[in-house]
PDB file of C-alpha atoms in Angstrom:
ATOM      1  CA  MET A   1      13.138 -12.285  -2.980  1.00 58.00           C
ATOM      2  CA  LEU A   2      11.169 -12.353  -6.440  1.00 55.00           C
ATOM      3  CA  ARG A   3      10.466  -8.348  -8.125  1.00 58.00           C
ATOM      4  CA  LEU A   4       7.888  -8.507 -10.695  1.00 58.00           C
ATOM      5  CA  VAL A   5       8.139  -4.722 -12.906  1.00 51.00           C
ATOM      6  CA  SER A   6       4.761  -3.915 -12.678  1.00 56.00           C
ATOM      7  CA  SER A   7       4.561  -0.317 -14.609  1.00 57.00           C
ATOM      8  CA  ALA A   8       6.105   3.064 -15.345  1.00 54.00           C
ATOM      9  CA  LEU A   9       4.217   5.831 -13.315  1.00 56.00           C
ATOM     10  CA  GLN A  10       5.867   9.945 -13.372  1.00 53.00           C
ATOM     11  CA  VAL A  11       5.904  11.989 -11.238  1.00 50.00           C
ATOM     12  CA  ARG A  12       7.025  15.841 -10.550  1.00 49.00           C
ATOM     13  CA  GLY A  13       8.093  14.151 -14.030  1.00 48.00           C
ATOM     14  CA  LEU A  14      10.810  11.950 -13.117  1.00 55.00           C
ATOM     15  CA  PRO A  15      10.129   7.946 -14.004  1.00 64.00           C
ATOM     16  CA  MET A  16       9.402   5.772 -10.828  1.00 74.00           C
ATOM     17  CA  MET A  17       9.759   2.270 -11.384  1.00 83.00           C
ATOM     18  CA  VAL A  18       6.274   0.397  -9.981  1.00 88.00           C
ATOM     19  CA  LYS A  19       6.381  -3.377  -8.632  1.00 91.00           C
ATOM     20  CA  GLU A  20       5.717  -6.019  -7.201  1.00 94.00           C
ATOM     21  CA  LEU A  21       7.155  -8.109  -4.873  1.00 95.00           C
ATOM     22  CA  THR A  22       6.751 -11.749  -3.204  1.00 95.00           C
ATOM     23  CA  ILE A  23       8.557 -11.923   0.420  1.00 95.00           C
ATOM     24  CA  PRO A  24       9.449 -15.809   1.294  1.00 94.00           C
ATOM     25  CA  VAL A  25       7.835 -17.148   5.024  1.00 95.00           C
ATOM     26  CA  PRO A  26       7.779 -20.265   6.642  1.00 94.00           C
ATOM     27  CA  TRP A  27       3.698 -20.665   5.621  1.00 95.00           C
ATOM     28  CA  GLY A  28       3.875 -19.325   2.238  1.00 96.00           C
ATOM     29  CA  HIS A  29       4.973 -15.525   1.154  1.00 96.00           C
ATOM     30  CA  ILE A  30       3.987 -11.216   2.302  1.00 97.00           C
ATOM     31  CA  ALA A  31       3.283 -10.266  -0.749  1.00 96.00           C
ATOM     32  CA  ALA A  32       4.614  -5.582  -1.382  1.00 96.00           C
ATOM     33  CA  LYS A  33       5.016  -2.786  -3.526  1.00 94.00           C
ATOM     34  CA  GLU A  34       7.621  -1.563  -3.824  1.00 94.00           C
ATOM     35  CA  TYR A  35       7.941   2.364  -5.483  1.00 90.00           C
ATOM     36  CA  SER A  36      10.570   3.599  -6.833  1.00 83.00           C
ATOM     37  CA  ASN A  37      12.928   6.545  -7.917  1.00 71.00           C
ATOM     38  CA  PRO A  38      16.133   5.727 -11.287  1.00 62.00           C
ATOM     39  CA  PRO A  39      19.023   4.799  -9.827  1.00 58.00           C
ATOM     40  CA  ASP A  40      20.710   8.503 -11.325  1.00 54.00           C
ATOM     41  CA  THR A  41      18.499   9.873  -8.773  1.00 55.00           C
ATOM     42  CA  HIS A  42      19.994   9.973  -5.766  1.00 58.00           C
ATOM     43  CA  ASN A  43      17.408   9.413  -3.684  1.00 63.00           C
ATOM     44  CA  GLU A  44      17.724   6.029  -2.015  1.00 71.00           C
ATOM     45  CA  HIS A  45      14.940   7.256   0.914  1.00 88.00           C
ATOM     46  CA  ASN A  46      13.664   4.335   2.354  1.00 95.00           C
ATOM     47  CA  VAL A  47      10.250   3.821   3.616  1.00 96.00           C
ATOM     48  CA  LEU A  48       7.844   1.124   4.244  1.00 98.00           C
ATOM     49  CA  ALA A  49       3.848   1.665   4.707  1.00 98.00           C
ATOM     50  CA  LEU A  50       2.104  -0.404   6.448  1.00 98.00           C
ATOM     51  CA  HIS A  51      -2.350  -0.135   5.008  1.00 97.00           C
ATOM     52  CA  GLY A  52      -4.600  -0.358   8.010  1.00 93.00           C
ATOM     53  CA  TRP A  53      -7.039  -2.965   9.083  1.00 90.00           C
ATOM     54  CA  MET A  54      -8.703  -5.439   6.676  1.00 90.00           C
ATOM     55  CA  ASP A  55      -7.821  -2.777   4.033  1.00 94.00           C
ATOM     56  CA  ASN A  56      -3.961  -3.637   1.341  1.00 96.00           C
ATOM     57  CA  ALA A  57      -1.113  -1.937   0.606  1.00 96.00           C
ATOM     58  CA  ASN A  58      -3.379   0.132  -2.431  1.00 95.00           C
ATOM     59  CA  THR A  59      -3.952   2.607   0.618  1.00 94.00           C
ATOM     60  CA  PHE A  60      -0.524   4.651  -0.786  1.00 94.00           C
ATOM     61  CA  ASP A  61      -1.645   4.167  -4.082  1.00 91.00           C
ATOM     62  CA  ARG A  62      -2.462   7.747  -4.329  1.00 89.00           C
ATOM     63  CA  LEU A  63      -0.864   9.274  -1.662  1.00 91.00           C
ATOM     64  CA  ILE A  64       2.615   7.907  -2.492  1.00 90.00           C
ATOM     65  CA  PRO A  65       3.048  10.019  -5.887  1.00 85.00           C
ATOM     66  CA  MET A  66       1.908  13.359  -4.098  1.00 86.00           C
ATOM     67  CA  LEU A  67       4.789  13.163  -1.639  1.00 86.00           C
ATOM     68  CA  PRO A  68       9.115  13.258  -2.265  1.00 79.00           C
ATOM     69  CA  GLY A  69      11.006  11.318  -4.029  1.00 75.00           C
ATOM     70  CA  GLY A  70      12.434   7.535  -2.405  1.00 84.00           C
ATOM     71  CA  ASN A  71      12.271   3.998  -2.505  1.00 91.00           C
ATOM     72  CA  PHE A  72       8.693   3.397  -0.620  1.00 95.00           C
ATOM     73  CA  VAL A  73       7.188  -0.364  -0.070  1.00 96.00           C
ATOM     74  CA  CYS A  74       4.105  -0.866   0.576  1.00 97.00           C
ATOM     75  CA  MET A  75       3.279  -3.979   2.218  1.00 97.00           C
ATOM     76  CA  ASP A  76      -0.147  -6.448   2.426  1.00 98.00           C
ATOM     77  CA  PHE A  77       0.004  -7.993   5.774  1.00 97.00           C
ATOM     78  CA  PRO A  78      -0.549 -11.470   5.773  1.00 96.00           C
ATOM     79  CA  GLY A  79      -4.214 -12.311   4.627  1.00 94.00           C
ATOM     80  CA  HIS A  80      -5.143  -9.246   4.072  1.00 96.00           C
ATOM     81  CA  GLY A  81      -4.624  -7.778   0.113  1.00 95.00           C
ATOM     82  CA  LYS A  82      -2.229 -10.109  -1.560  1.00 95.00           C
ATOM     83  CA  SER A  83       0.104 -11.675   0.998  1.00 97.00           C
ATOM     84  CA  SER A  84      -1.350 -15.884   1.870  1.00 96.00           C
ATOM     85  CA  TYR A  85      -2.933 -16.260   5.013  1.00 94.00           C
ATOM     86  CA  ARG A  86      -2.241 -17.496   8.158  1.00 93.00           C
ATOM     87  CA  PRO A  87      -1.882 -21.396   9.017  1.00 90.00           C
ATOM     88  CA  GLY A  88      -5.371 -21.968  10.220  1.00 84.00           C
ATOM     89  CA  GLY A  89      -6.300 -22.628  14.177  1.00 81.00           C
ATOM     90  CA  VAL A  90      -3.289 -20.025  14.152  1.00 83.00           C
ATOM     91  CA  CYS A  91      -5.199 -16.169  15.212  1.00 81.00           C
ATOM     92  CA  TYR A  92      -3.297 -13.041  13.750  1.00 85.00           C
ATOM     93  CA  SER A  93      -2.386 -10.791  16.515  1.00 84.00           C
ATOM     94  CA  ILE A  94      -0.688  -7.612  16.674  1.00 85.00           C
ATOM     95  CA  THR A  95       2.629  -8.985  17.249  1.00 87.00           C
ATOM     96  CA  ASP A  96       3.391 -12.006  15.091  1.00 91.00           C
ATOM     97  CA  TYR A  97       2.554  -8.261  12.433  1.00 94.00           C
ATOM     98  CA  VAL A  98       5.453  -6.638  14.498  1.00 95.00           C
ATOM     99  CA  ILE A  99       7.179  -9.867  13.440  1.00 96.00           C
ATOM    100  CA  ASP A 100       6.231  -9.376   9.800  1.00 97.00           C
ATOM    101  CA  VAL A 101       7.389  -6.147   9.686  1.00 98.00           C
ATOM    102  CA  ALA A 102      10.958  -7.231  11.084  1.00 97.00           C
ATOM    103  CA  ARG A 103      11.166 -10.181   8.608  1.00 97.00           C
ATOM    104  CA  VAL A 104      10.094  -7.759   5.647  1.00 97.00           C
ATOM    105  CA  VAL A 105      12.999  -5.273   6.581  1.00 97.00           C
ATOM    106  CA  ASN A 106      15.400  -8.539   6.618  1.00 96.00           C
ATOM    107  CA  GLU A 107      14.802  -9.748   3.867  1.00 95.00           C
ATOM    108  CA  LEU A 108      14.919  -5.650   2.012  1.00 95.00           C
ATOM    109  CA  LYS A 109      18.470  -4.793   4.075  1.00 95.00           C
ATOM    110  CA  TRP A 110      17.240  -2.628   5.196  1.00 96.00           C
ATOM    111  CA  GLU A 111      19.565  -0.584   7.583  1.00 95.00           C
ATOM    112  CA  LYS A 112      17.338   2.779   8.254  1.00 96.00           C
ATOM    113  CA  PHE A 113      14.035   3.497   6.550  1.00 97.00           C
ATOM    114  CA  SER A 114      11.444   5.767   8.037  1.00 97.00           C
ATOM    115  CA  ILE A 115       7.204   4.124   8.641  1.00 98.00           C
ATOM    116  CA  MET A 116       4.428   5.628   7.489  1.00 97.00           C
ATOM    117  CA  GLY A 117       1.233   3.338   8.916  1.00 97.00           C
ATOM    118  CA  HIS A 118      -2.655   3.900   8.212  1.00 95.00           C
ATOM    119  CA  SER A 119      -5.056   2.784  11.152  1.00 92.00           C
ATOM    120  CA  LEU A 120      -4.014  -0.089  12.989  1.00 91.00           C
ATOM    121  CA  GLY A 121      -0.736   0.261  10.819  1.00 95.00           C
ATOM    122  CA  GLY A 122       0.175   3.668  12.534  1.00 94.00           C
ATOM    123  CA  GLY A 123      -0.291   0.692  15.919  1.00 92.00           C
ATOM    124  CA  ILE A 124       2.185  -1.491  14.120  1.00 94.00           C
ATOM    125  CA  GLY A 125       4.650   1.052  13.681  1.00 96.00           C
ATOM    126  CA  ILE A 126       4.847   1.796  16.953  1.00 94.00           C
ATOM    127  CA  LEU A 127       5.915  -1.202  18.246  1.00 93.00           C
ATOM    128  CA  TYR A 128       8.134  -1.868  16.082  1.00 97.00           C
ATOM    129  CA  SER A 129       9.748   1.787  16.242  1.00 97.00           C
ATOM    130  CA  ALA A 130       9.899   1.168  19.973  1.00 95.00           C
ATOM    131  CA  THR A 131      11.293  -2.764  19.470  1.00 96.00           C
ATOM    132  CA  PHE A 132      13.616  -1.431  16.467  1.00 97.00           C
ATOM    133  CA  PRO A 133      14.403   2.469  17.535  1.00 97.00           C
ATOM    134  CA  GLU A 134      18.142   1.815  16.231  1.00 97.00           C
ATOM    135  CA  LYS A 135      16.377   1.228  12.056  1.00 97.00           C
ATOM    136  CA  VAL A 136      13.200   4.301  12.302  1.00 98.00           C
ATOM    137  CA  GLU A 137      14.928   7.302  11.236  1.00 97.00           C
ATOM    138  CA  ASN A 138       9.973   8.644  11.218  1.00 96.00           C
ATOM    139  CA  LEU A 139       7.966   7.018  12.570  1.00 97.00           C
ATOM    140  CA  VAL A 140       4.938   8.772  10.241  1.00 96.00           C
ATOM    141  CA  VAL A 141       1.523   8.270  11.600  1.00 95.00           C
ATOM    142  CA  ILE A 142      -1.990   8.369   9.886  1.00 95.00           C
ATOM    143  CA  ASP A 143      -5.172   8.385  11.311  1.00 91.00           C
ATOM    144  CA  SER A 144      -4.129   5.519  14.430  1.00 86.00           C
ATOM    145  CA  ILE A 145      -4.392   5.631  18.010  1.00 73.00           C
ATOM    146  CA  GLY A 146      -2.193   3.593  18.769  1.00 70.00           C
ATOM    147  CA  PRO A 147      -1.782  -0.209  20.205  1.00 69.00           C
ATOM    148  CA  VAL A 148      -5.506  -1.155  21.878  1.00 67.00           C
ATOM    149  CA  THR A 149      -5.212  -1.274  25.677  1.00 66.00           C
ATOM    150  CA  ARG A 150      -8.112  -3.238  27.375  1.00 66.00           C
ATOM    151  CA  LYS A 151      -8.507  -2.158  31.556  1.00 71.00           C
ATOM    152  CA  THR A 152      -6.847  -5.759  33.090  1.00 73.00           C
ATOM    153  CA  GLU A 153     -10.253  -6.407  35.316  1.00 77.00           C
ATOM    154  CA  LYS A 154     -11.601  -7.523  31.690  1.00 75.00           C
ATOM    155  CA  PHE A 155      -9.178 -10.121  30.251  1.00 74.00           C
ATOM    156  CA  ALA A 156     -10.626 -12.708  31.521  1.00 78.00           C
ATOM    157  CA  THR A 157     -14.152 -12.444  30.149  1.00 81.00           C
ATOM    158  CA  GLN A 158     -12.583 -10.109  26.682  1.00 77.00           C
ATOM    159  CA  LEU A 159     -10.080 -13.250  25.908  1.00 77.00           C
ATOM    160  CA  ARG A 160     -13.219 -16.130  27.116  1.00 84.00           C
ATOM    161  CA  GLU A 161     -15.500 -14.385  24.276  1.00 81.00           C
ATOM    162  CA  SER A 162     -12.253 -13.861  21.354  1.00 78.00           C
ATOM    163  CA  ILE A 163     -11.877 -18.056  21.934  1.00 81.00           C
ATOM    164  CA  ARG A 164     -15.705 -18.609  21.736  1.00 84.00           C
ATOM    165  CA  GLY A 165     -15.625 -16.229  18.361  1.00 81.00           C
ATOM    166  CA  HIS A 166     -12.650 -18.113  16.590  1.00 80.00           C
ATOM    167  CA  LEU A 167     -13.532 -21.334  17.033  1.00 82.00           C
ATOM    168  CA  ASP A 168     -17.679 -21.014  15.905  1.00 82.00           C
ATOM    169  CA  LEU A 169     -15.769 -18.808  12.577  1.00 79.00           C
ATOM    170  CA  GLU A 170     -14.046 -21.992  12.079  1.00 75.00           C
ATOM    171  CA  GLU A 171     -16.855 -23.951  11.939  1.00 72.00           C
ATOM    172  CA  LYS A 172     -18.148 -21.847   8.915  1.00 70.00           C
ATOM    173  CA  ILE A 173     -15.058 -20.674   7.235  1.00 68.00           C
ATOM    174  CA  HIS A 174     -16.326 -21.424   3.627  1.00 62.00           C
ATOM    175  CA  ASN A 175     -15.122 -19.896   0.059  1.00 61.00           C
ATOM    176  CA  GLY A 176     -16.476 -16.417   0.102  1.00 69.00           C
ATOM    177  CA  VAL A 177     -19.631 -14.960  -0.941  1.00 80.00           C
ATOM    178  CA  LYS A 178     -19.909 -14.663  -4.443  1.00 88.00           C
ATOM    179  CA  TYR A 179     -19.740 -10.488  -5.971  1.00 90.00           C
ATOM    180  CA  SER A 180     -20.472  -8.907  -9.358  1.00 92.00           C
ATOM    181  CA  HIS A 181     -18.286  -5.753  -9.314  1.00 91.00           C
ATOM    182  CA  GLU A 182     -20.775  -2.997  -8.133  1.00 93.00           C
ATOM    183  CA  GLN A 183     -22.410  -5.252  -5.911  1.00 93.00           C
ATOM    184  CA  ALA A 184     -18.462  -5.810  -3.713  1.00 92.00           C
ATOM    185  CA  LEU A 185     -17.921  -1.903  -4.715  1.00 93.00           C
ATOM    186  CA  LYS A 186     -21.382  -1.833  -2.754  1.00 93.00           C
ATOM    187  CA  ARG A 187     -20.849  -3.666   0.681  1.00 90.00           C
ATOM    188  CA  LEU A 188     -17.163  -2.045   1.546  1.00 91.00           C
ATOM    189  CA  LEU A 189     -18.796   0.845   1.831  1.00 93.00           C
ATOM    190  CA  GLU A 190     -21.058   0.159   2.943  1.00 90.00           C
ATOM    191  CA  GLY A 191     -18.474  -1.004   5.147  1.00 85.00           C
ATOM    192  CA  ASN A 192     -16.556   1.876   5.471  1.00 84.00           C
ATOM    193  CA  SER A 193     -18.759   4.909   5.558  1.00 83.00           C
ATOM    194  CA  ALA A 194     -15.116   7.383   5.236  1.00 84.00           C
ATOM    195  CA  LEU A 195     -14.911   5.658   1.463  1.00 88.00           C
ATOM    196  CA  THR A 196     -15.347   7.330  -1.484  1.00 91.00           C
ATOM    197  CA  GLU A 197     -16.178   5.143  -4.141  1.00 93.00           C
ATOM    198  CA  GLU A 198     -12.802   6.475  -5.828  1.00 91.00           C
ATOM    199  CA  SER A 199     -10.605   5.160  -2.900  1.00 91.00           C
ATOM    200  CA  ALA A 200     -12.938   2.011  -2.818  1.00 91.00           C
ATOM    201  CA  LYS A 201     -12.024   0.983  -6.439  1.00 93.00           C
ATOM    202  CA  VAL A 202      -8.604   1.251  -5.211  1.00 91.00           C
ATOM    203  CA  LEU A 203      -8.810  -0.759  -2.305  1.00 92.00           C
ATOM    204  CA  LEU A 204     -10.520  -3.714  -4.853  1.00 93.00           C
ATOM    205  CA  GLN A 205      -8.189  -3.448  -7.554  1.00 91.00           C
ATOM    206  CA  ARG A 206      -6.380  -6.159  -4.975  1.00 92.00           C
ATOM    207  CA  GLY A 207      -8.634  -6.565  -2.004  1.00 91.00           C
ATOM    208  CA  THR A 208     -11.033  -8.567  -4.434  1.00 91.00           C
ATOM    209  CA  ARG A 209      -9.640 -11.956  -6.714  1.00 88.00           C
ATOM    210  CA  GLU A 210     -12.005 -13.261 -10.025  1.00 88.00           C
ATOM    211  CA  VAL A 211     -14.183 -17.451  -8.972  1.00 85.00           C
ATOM    212  CA  GLU A 212     -16.083 -18.270 -11.547  1.00 81.00           C
ATOM    213  CA  GLU A 213     -16.630 -15.064 -13.353  1.00 82.00           C
ATOM    214  CA  SER A 214     -17.611 -13.014 -10.197  1.00 88.00           C
ATOM    215  CA  LEU A 215     -15.535 -11.573  -7.428  1.00 89.00           C
ATOM    216  CA  VAL A 216     -14.600 -13.323  -3.305  1.00 89.00           C
ATOM    217  CA  PHE A 217     -13.016 -10.731  -1.053  1.00 89.00           C
ATOM    218  CA  ALA A 218      -9.762 -11.208  -0.491  1.00 88.00           C
ATOM    219  CA  ARG A 219      -8.431 -11.083   3.178  1.00 87.00           C
ATOM    220  CA  ASP A 220      -8.910 -14.103   5.490  1.00 88.00           C
ATOM    221  CA  PRO A 221     -12.858 -14.074   7.131  1.00 83.00           C
ATOM    222  CA  ARG A 222     -10.312 -14.754  10.434  1.00 81.00           C
ATOM    223  CA  LEU A 223      -9.593 -10.886  10.046  1.00 84.00           C
ATOM    224  CA  LYS A 224     -12.860 -10.532  11.364  1.00 76.00           C
ATOM    225  CA  LEU A 225     -11.820 -11.490  14.728  1.00 71.00           C
ATOM    226  CA  VAL A 226      -8.625  -9.444  14.792  1.00 53.00           C
ATOM    227  CA  ILE A 227      -9.485  -6.825  17.117  1.00 48.00           C
ATOM    228  CA  PHE A 228     -10.051  -9.061  19.956  1.00 45.00           C
ATOM    229  CA  ALA A 229      -6.861 -10.550  19.775  1.00 43.00           C
ATOM    230  CA  LEU A 230      -5.801  -7.348  19.414  1.00 44.00           C
ATOM    231  CA  SER A 231      -6.796  -5.884  22.411  1.00 44.00           C
ATOM    232  CA  THR A 232      -6.930  -9.536  24.502  1.00 38.00           C
ATOM    233  CA  TYR A 233      -3.744 -11.376  24.462  1.00 39.00           C
ATOM    234  CA  TYR A 234      -1.629  -8.631  24.226  1.00 45.00           C
ATOM    235  CA  PHE A 235      -2.281  -5.568  25.228  1.00 46.00           C
ATOM    236  CA  THR A 236      -3.811  -4.680  28.768  1.00 45.00           C
ATOM    237  CA  LEU A 237      -3.967  -1.654  31.392  1.00 45.00           C
ATOM    238  CA  ASN A 238      -4.153  -2.080  34.849  1.00 46.00           C
ATOM    239  CA  THR A 239      -5.459   0.808  35.737  1.00 43.00           C
ATOM    240  CA  GLY A 240      -6.049   0.150  39.787  1.00 42.00           C
TER     241      GLY A 240
END
């Protein structure tokens, strides 16, 4: 694992180091940010923070400095933030995200830790905690309905829509629409009415990249179809 020191913060009078982590995976890397207290503060409680759909690790930038000390790792899910996209032709699914969490935990060599998940990250946190209960001490879920379910009789129709959507999108994927900073900010705010301008600016810092003096969104375009992948492929609810 490559660790790069990014900066230092003062939190409640104590220094907190912020590092960028790059965790190798078979198709590239998973990026993450680590907020940690100096070793002499004797606070070794580990927390893994999981962001929501089409967000990134910066989701927790304003929250973590307000929490009790500890070691917080905020990961970018594949296709988000600074993490690699999944290989071409591969879909995004919630079970794969649970595997991604397991990869990160193994790389960090954490035996016990807590999870803090927002939205989609909350659902993934629930599934990981149910799968590996011996590793999770506490689970905090923010603004999440949990894993998505659908009625069994709708499975075939939704699977059909998901397959068609992925195949159509593969033919249209390009290098991304270019925006000025103001245009990218406006686009993000229009897409999520719950965001404040300040919060949107924080997400844009990690959620865009520069291309020819313009900005493009860093997230994988295939994420637009992730809801179909989550609800159709893996979770059905038999109400009969």
